[in-house]
């Protein structure tokens, strides 16, 4: 009788599952290898960002026992930081907004975090500027607060240069396409940096949300957290990004529902990434190795993306998702014109 060696951890930050890929068909001529990041203590890829942010601040001597940490998050990073701070004995405050899911808010509070929810939209239609202004005000009034600042910290990029990108290239000898959702752009920038050094021929496509201004496109109201911004993140290097595709939120939700009916429940940003792959299907060869990153699972979105009433109130009916067969590609009329190559 064979036995499996158990995985034994003593701290939540040790619970990282780095080598799980879902093989998906019907998106393009080639199979798509979806790197699933939902199986860790925080339930998302943001566990890597949070871990590196805290580790590097500790290494720099900026955190000491009893330090108080504050960060702006639409959900996933807030959950990850709350868990790591609980593990290491730091007080944590998350500044979020109305788009943050109820599940994420509850998880932050359950881990002992503080929660500040802003309700005023900024000039670009989002909440980010309001959240950042709130943090700056809190830091002025409390010198013990340390702002991790995922939008400007190189640690956010380093997390995916250190973890995510090497994991992909250790799993596949060659990667022809890599599709990455763009929020703070930490994952995107970390992957671009690592791949430029180790697999320069890989075509990396940034998937953004319609209404996001990250890459200089028109602002608009967005409802799905985790992808897109209302303020260009300082860590985003536009000169390094060659391909950007914008996805309208109805298409994102339709994609999520399509896969849920096949037993895979993905988060909103993953729906956008998979929609983006359909858009590029005509350019992908059957022999290509295609990898995409799934930031989290769908459990946090049961009351939003997967809630028929929530969807109907914001979007009405959803477009149909047509599986790729032969050369009959997905006709994404809402986002076809929003494809950019720099």
Short mmCIF file of C-alpha atoms in Angstrom, two decimals:
data_model
loop_
_atom_site.label_atom_id
_atom_site.label_comp_id
_atom_site.label_asym_id
_atom_site.label_seq_id
_atom_site.Cartn_x
_atom_site.Cartn_y
_atom_site.Cartn_z
CA UNK A 1 0.00 0.00 0.00
CA UNK A 2 1.42 3.37 -1.01
CA UNK A 3 1.17 6.38 1.27
CA UNK A 4 1.22 10.08 0.52
CA UNK A 5 3.50 12.32 2.52
CA UNK A 6 1.26 14.74 4.42
CA UNK A 7 1.63 18.49 4.05
CA UNK A 8 2.00 19.80 7.59
CA UNK A 9 2.06 23.54 8.30
CA UNK A 10 2.17 25.51 11.53
CA UNK A 11 1.46 28.98 10.16
CA UNK A 12 -1.17 30.14 7.66
CA UNK A 13 1.43 31.79 5.42
CA UNK A 14 2.97 28.35 4.84
CA UNK A 15 -0.23 27.12 3.23
CA UNK A 16 0.60 27.97 -0.40
CA UNK A 17 -0.52 25.70 -3.24
CA UNK A 18 1.66 26.70 -6.18
CA UNK A 19 1.46 23.91 -8.74
CA UNK A 20 -2.22 23.40 -9.52
CA UNK A 21 -3.34 23.94 -13.14
CA UNK A 22 -6.78 23.36 -14.60
CA UNK A 23 -6.81 22.23 -18.22
CA UNK A 24 -9.64 24.01 -20.03
CA UNK A 25 -10.86 23.42 -23.57
CA UNK A 26 -13.27 25.40 -25.72
CA UNK A 27 -11.46 28.73 -25.33
CA UNK A 28 -8.98 28.55 -28.21
CA UNK A 29 -7.43 25.99 -30.60
CA UNK A 30 -4.96 25.03 -27.85
CA UNK A 31 -5.77 23.76 -24.38
CA UNK A 32 -5.53 26.47 -21.74
CA UNK A 33 -3.59 25.76 -18.55
CA UNK A 34 -5.24 27.85 -15.84
CA UNK A 35 -2.96 28.41 -12.84
CA UNK A 36 -5.40 28.26 -9.96
CA UNK A 37 -4.43 30.37 -6.94
CA UNK A 38 -7.51 29.86 -4.77
CA UNK A 39 -6.17 27.10 -2.51
CA UNK A 40 -4.24 28.86 0.22
CA UNK A 41 -5.11 30.24 3.63
CA UNK A 42 -6.33 33.54 2.15
CA UNK A 43 -8.05 32.00 -0.87
CA UNK A 44 -6.30 34.12 -3.50
CA UNK A 45 -3.04 35.01 -5.21
CA UNK A 46 -2.85 38.03 -2.90
CA UNK A 47 -1.41 35.75 -0.22
CA UNK A 48 1.90 36.04 -2.09
CA UNK A 49 1.67 39.82 -2.26
CA UNK A 50 0.77 40.15 1.42
CA UNK A 51 3.51 37.75 2.49
CA UNK A 52 6.18 39.61 0.52
CA UNK A 53 4.97 43.05 1.63
CA UNK A 54 5.24 42.03 5.29
CA UNK A 55 8.46 40.02 4.90
CA UNK A 56 10.30 42.87 3.20
CA UNK A 57 9.09 45.49 5.69
CA UNK A 58 10.34 43.26 8.49
CA UNK A 59 13.68 42.78 6.73
CA UNK A 60 13.97 46.57 6.37
CA UNK A 61 13.34 47.03 10.10
CA UNK A 62 10.12 48.98 9.52
CA UNK A 63 7.94 46.54 11.44
CA UNK A 64 8.34 45.61 15.06
CA UNK A 65 6.18 43.69 17.54
CA UNK A 66 3.08 45.77 18.16
CA UNK A 67 3.26 47.66 14.86
CA UNK A 68 -0.05 48.68 13.29
CA UNK A 69 -0.51 48.07 9.57
CA UNK A 70 -2.96 49.80 7.23
CA UNK A 71 -3.77 49.08 3.59
CA UNK A 72 -6.31 49.86 0.90
CA UNK A 73 -7.92 46.79 -0.69
CA UNK A 74 -10.99 45.83 -2.67
CA UNK A 75 -11.00 42.54 -0.78
CA UNK A 76 -8.42 39.84 -1.44
CA UNK A 77 -5.29 41.61 -0.22
CA UNK A 78 -7.18 42.80 2.83
CA UNK A 79 -8.07 39.20 3.70
CA UNK A 80 -4.49 38.02 3.13
CA UNK A 81 -2.98 40.82 5.23
CA UNK A 82 -5.50 40.24 8.00
CA UNK A 83 -4.48 36.58 8.18
CA UNK A 84 -0.72 37.22 8.13
CA UNK A 85 -1.00 40.08 10.63
CA UNK A 86 -3.01 37.82 12.94
CA UNK A 87 -0.30 35.18 12.61
CA UNK A 88 2.53 37.61 13.36
CA UNK A 89 0.92 39.75 16.02
CA UNK A 90 0.32 43.02 14.14
CA UNK A 91 -2.83 45.11 14.34
CA UNK A 92 -4.38 45.58 10.89
CA UNK A 93 -6.80 48.07 9.37
CA UNK A 94 -8.24 47.58 5.88
CA UNK A 95 -9.70 50.56 4.03
CA UNK A 96 -12.13 49.26 1.44
CA UNK A 97 -15.29 50.36 -0.39
CA UNK A 98 -18.80 49.32 -1.37
CA UNK A 99 -17.54 46.94 -4.08
CA UNK A 100 -15.80 44.75 -1.51
CA UNK A 101 -17.77 41.52 -1.10
CA UNK A 102 -19.57 40.72 2.12
CA UNK A 103 -17.53 37.52 2.45
CA UNK A 104 -14.22 39.43 2.24
CA UNK A 105 -15.36 41.96 4.83
CA UNK A 106 -16.41 39.17 7.17
CA UNK A 107 -13.10 37.34 6.72
CA UNK A 108 -11.09 40.48 7.59
CA UNK A 109 -13.12 41.03 10.74
CA UNK A 110 -12.95 37.35 11.70
CA UNK A 111 -9.13 37.49 11.59
CA UNK A 112 -9.17 40.43 14.00
CA UNK A 113 -8.77 43.16 11.41
CA UNK A 114 -10.31 46.62 11.51
CA UNK A 115 -12.53 47.65 8.61
CA UNK A 116 -13.18 51.12 7.17
CA UNK A 117 -15.65 51.21 4.26
CA UNK A 118 -15.63 54.39 2.14
CA UNK A 119 -18.74 55.29 0.15
CA UNK A 120 -17.72 58.37 -1.85
CA UNK A 121 -16.59 57.74 -5.43
CA UNK A 122 -13.55 59.59 -6.75
CA UNK A 123 -13.31 61.79 -9.85
CA UNK A 124 -12.66 58.75 -12.05
CA UNK A 125 -15.78 56.89 -10.95
CA UNK A 126 -14.03 54.49 -8.56
CA UNK A 127 -13.20 54.57 -4.87
CA UNK A 128 -9.41 54.26 -4.89
CA UNK A 129 -8.55 57.95 -4.47
CA UNK A 130 -11.01 58.15 -1.57
CA UNK A 131 -9.47 55.09 0.07
CA UNK A 132 -5.95 56.46 -0.30
CA UNK A 133 -6.96 59.85 1.08
CA UNK A 134 -8.46 58.07 4.09
CA UNK A 135 -5.20 56.18 4.69
CA UNK A 136 -3.08 59.32 4.46
CA UNK A 137 -5.37 61.03 6.96
CA UNK A 138 -5.14 58.07 9.36
CA UNK A 139 -1.34 57.96 9.06
CA UNK A 140 -1.06 61.69 9.82
CA UNK A 141 -3.03 61.18 13.02
CA UNK A 142 -1.32 57.95 14.09
CA UNK A 143 2.48 57.79 13.63
CA UNK A 144 2.47 54.10 14.62
CA UNK A 145 0.63 53.13 11.43
CA UNK A 146 2.68 51.52 8.65
CA UNK A 147 1.12 51.67 5.17
CA UNK A 148 2.12 48.65 3.05
CA UNK A 149 1.01 50.54 -0.11
CA UNK A 150 0.56 47.72 -2.61
CA UNK A 151 0.12 50.24 -5.45
CA UNK A 152 3.62 51.71 -5.15
CA UNK A 153 5.68 49.12 -3.30
CA UNK A 154 8.20 47.10 -5.29
CA UNK A 155 7.40 44.24 -2.91
CA UNK A 156 4.12 43.73 -4.79
CA UNK A 157 6.10 43.16 -8.00
CA UNK A 158 8.76 41.12 -6.21
CA UNK A 159 6.12 38.70 -4.91
CA UNK A 160 5.31 37.50 -8.41
CA UNK A 161 8.88 37.74 -9.67
CA UNK A 162 9.82 35.48 -6.75
CA UNK A 163 6.83 33.12 -6.68
CA UNK A 164 4.31 33.19 -9.54
CA UNK A 165 6.44 33.58 -12.67
CA UNK A 166 9.12 30.98 -11.71
CA UNK A 167 6.35 28.53 -10.78
CA UNK A 168 4.93 28.80 -14.30
CA UNK A 169 8.24 28.32 -16.07
CA UNK A 170 9.13 25.38 -13.86
CA UNK A 171 5.84 23.71 -14.85
CA UNK A 172 6.15 24.26 -18.61
CA UNK A 173 9.30 24.06 -20.74
CA UNK A 174 7.91 26.68 -23.09
CA UNK A 175 5.09 29.20 -22.66
CA UNK A 176 3.83 30.86 -25.85
CA UNK A 177 1.02 32.89 -24.28
CA UNK A 178 0.47 34.15 -20.74
CA UNK A 179 -2.79 35.95 -19.85
CA UNK A 180 -2.77 38.01 -16.64
CA UNK A 181 -5.49 40.14 -15.08
CA UNK A 182 -4.46 43.70 -14.18
CA UNK A 183 -5.51 45.20 -10.85
CA UNK A 184 -2.66 46.80 -8.94
CA UNK A 185 -0.54 45.26 -11.77
CA UNK A 186 1.77 43.60 -9.24
CA UNK A 187 1.23 40.13 -10.75
CA UNK A 188 1.52 41.51 -14.28
CA UNK A 189 4.71 43.50 -13.65
CA UNK A 190 6.35 40.65 -11.72
CA UNK A 191 5.62 38.21 -14.53
CA UNK A 192 6.77 40.62 -17.24
CA UNK A 193 10.04 41.23 -15.40
CA UNK A 194 10.78 37.53 -14.87
CA UNK A 195 9.70 36.38 -18.33
CA UNK A 196 11.76 39.11 -20.02
CA UNK A 197 14.82 37.56 -18.38
CA UNK A 198 13.94 33.87 -18.79
CA UNK A 199 11.40 33.51 -21.63
CA UNK A 200 11.46 36.65 -23.73
CA UNK A 201 9.42 35.09 -26.57
CA UNK A 202 6.38 34.55 -24.37
CA UNK A 203 3.56 36.87 -25.40
CA UNK A 204 2.06 38.34 -22.22
CA UNK A 205 -1.43 39.83 -22.49
CA UNK A 206 -2.75 42.14 -19.78
CA UNK A 207 -6.49 41.78 -19.25
CA UNK A 208 -8.16 44.89 -17.89
CA UNK A 209 -11.77 45.95 -17.25
CA UNK A 210 -13.73 48.35 -19.41
CA UNK A 211 -13.97 51.55 -17.32
CA UNK A 212 -10.49 51.12 -15.84
CA UNK A 213 -7.99 53.91 -16.53
CA UNK A 214 -4.86 51.85 -15.81
CA UNK A 215 -3.67 51.92 -19.42
CA UNK A 216 -5.06 55.30 -20.39
CA UNK A 217 -8.56 54.29 -21.44
CA UNK A 218 -11.86 56.06 -20.65
CA UNK A 219 -13.08 55.94 -17.07
CA UNK A 220 -16.33 54.26 -16.13
CA UNK A 221 -18.27 52.69 -13.29
CA UNK A 222 -17.12 49.16 -12.41
CA UNK A 223 -18.78 46.69 -10.06
CA UNK A 224 -16.39 43.71 -9.92
CA UNK A 225 -13.45 44.03 -7.50
CA UNK A 226 -9.96 42.73 -8.18
CA UNK A 227 -9.45 43.98 -11.72
CA UNK A 228 -9.07 47.50 -13.09
CA UNK A 229 -8.35 50.76 -11.27
CA UNK A 230 -9.54 54.36 -11.10
CA UNK A 231 -5.95 55.55 -10.55
CA UNK A 232 -2.85 54.37 -12.42
CA UNK A 233 -0.75 52.31 -9.97
CA UNK A 234 2.77 53.76 -9.62
CA UNK A 235 4.27 50.27 -10.06
CA UNK A 236 2.69 49.94 -13.53
CA UNK A 237 5.31 50.43 -16.24
CA UNK A 238 3.39 51.12 -19.43
CA UNK A 239 6.49 50.77 -21.56
CA UNK A 240 6.84 47.11 -20.52
CA UNK A 241 3.28 46.14 -21.47
CA UNK A 242 2.87 45.10 -25.12
CA UNK A 243 -0.71 43.78 -25.22
CA UNK A 244 -3.81 44.98 -23.37
CA UNK A 245 -7.37 43.79 -23.82
CA UNK A 246 -10.35 45.39 -22.08
CA UNK A 247 -13.34 43.24 -21.11
CA UNK A 248 -16.82 44.57 -20.40
CA UNK A 249 -18.27 43.31 -17.12
CA UNK A 250 -21.32 41.56 -18.67
CA UNK A 251 -18.89 39.36 -20.60
CA UNK A 252 -16.92 38.68 -17.44
CA UNK A 253 -20.03 37.52 -15.61
CA UNK A 254 -21.28 35.45 -18.54
CA UNK A 255 -17.91 33.66 -18.61
CA UNK A 256 -18.07 32.97 -14.87
CA UNK A 257 -21.57 31.51 -15.22
CA UNK A 258 -20.48 29.38 -18.19
CA UNK A 259 -17.75 27.67 -16.18
CA UNK A 260 -19.85 27.39 -13.02
CA UNK A 261 -22.27 25.21 -14.99
CA UNK A 262 -19.32 22.93 -15.71
CA UNK A 263 -18.37 22.70 -12.05
CA UNK A 264 -15.66 25.38 -11.93
CA UNK A 265 -16.49 28.47 -9.91
CA UNK A 266 -14.04 31.28 -10.61
CA UNK A 267 -13.70 34.82 -9.29
CA UNK A 268 -14.57 37.84 -11.39
CA UNK A 269 -11.07 38.61 -12.62
CA UNK A 270 -10.71 35.03 -13.88
CA UNK A 271 -13.88 35.47 -15.92
CA UNK A 272 -12.27 38.50 -17.55
CA UNK A 273 -9.04 36.61 -18.24
CA UNK A 274 -10.88 33.70 -19.88
CA UNK A 275 -12.96 36.09 -21.98
CA UNK A 276 -9.70 37.69 -23.13
CA UNK A 277 -8.37 34.32 -24.28
CA UNK A 278 -11.47 33.82 -26.43
CA UNK A 279 -10.77 37.18 -28.04
CA UNK A 280 -7.26 36.07 -29.01
CA UNK A 281 -8.35 32.60 -30.17
CA UNK A 282 -7.75 33.28 -33.87
CA UNK A 283 -4.14 34.18 -33.11
CA UNK A 284 -3.42 31.11 -30.98
CA UNK A 285 -2.12 27.95 -32.68
CA UNK A 286 -3.19 24.46 -31.65
CA UNK A 287 0.45 23.66 -30.82
CA UNK A 288 0.89 26.71 -28.55
CA UNK A 289 1.29 26.42 -24.80
CA UNK A 290 -1.23 28.81 -23.26
CA UNK A 291 -1.15 29.68 -19.56
CA UNK A 292 -3.53 31.98 -17.69
CA UNK A 293 -3.66 33.01 -14.04
CA UNK A 294 -6.79 32.58 -11.94
CA UNK A 295 -6.46 34.88 -8.93
CA UNK A 296 -9.21 33.32 -6.79
CA UNK A 297 -12.28 31.13 -6.64
CA UNK A 298 -15.92 32.05 -6.89
CA UNK A 299 -16.97 31.48 -3.28
CA UNK A 300 -16.51 35.18 -2.42
CA UNK A 301 -18.83 36.21 -5.25
CA UNK A 302 -21.95 34.17 -4.52
CA UNK A 303 -23.86 37.30 -3.52
CA UNK A 304 -22.67 39.33 -6.51
CA UNK A 305 -21.33 37.73 -9.71
CA UNK A 306 -23.35 34.53 -9.12
CA UNK A 307 -26.46 36.24 -7.72
CA UNK A 308 -29.13 36.57 -10.48
CA UNK A 309 -30.78 39.56 -8.79
CA UNK A 310 -27.48 41.44 -8.35
CA UNK A 311 -26.58 40.78 -11.99
CA UNK A 312 -30.00 41.76 -13.36
CA UNK A 313 -30.07 45.04 -11.43
CA UNK A 314 -26.71 46.12 -12.86
CA UNK A 315 -26.50 44.54 -16.31
CA UNK A 316 -29.85 43.08 -17.36
CA UNK A 317 -29.36 40.10 -19.65
CA UNK A 318 -25.92 38.64 -20.30
CA UNK A 319 -24.27 37.81 -23.66
CA UNK A 320 -23.99 34.18 -24.73
CA UNK A 321 -20.67 32.39 -24.40
CA UNK A 322 -20.00 30.25 -27.47
CA UNK A 323 -17.33 27.53 -27.04
CA UNK A 324 -14.51 27.62 -29.59
CA UNK A 325 -14.94 24.95 -32.27
CA UNK A 326 -12.90 24.81 -35.46
CA UNK A 327 -12.61 28.47 -36.51
CA UNK A 328 -15.92 29.63 -35.03
CA UNK A 329 -14.57 32.08 -32.45
CA UNK A 330 -16.36 33.89 -29.68
CA UNK A 331 -17.91 37.06 -31.05
CA UNK A 332 -17.34 39.55 -28.25
CA UNK A 333 -18.99 42.60 -29.78
CA UNK A 334 -18.73 44.63 -26.58
CA UNK A 335 -14.97 44.35 -26.30
CA UNK A 336 -13.73 43.67 -29.84
CA UNK A 337 -12.79 47.30 -30.34
CA UNK A 338 -11.00 47.46 -26.97
CA UNK A 339 -7.91 45.47 -27.93
CA UNK A 340 -4.62 47.36 -27.70
CA UNK A 341 -1.12 46.39 -28.73
CA UNK A 342 1.66 48.80 -27.74
#
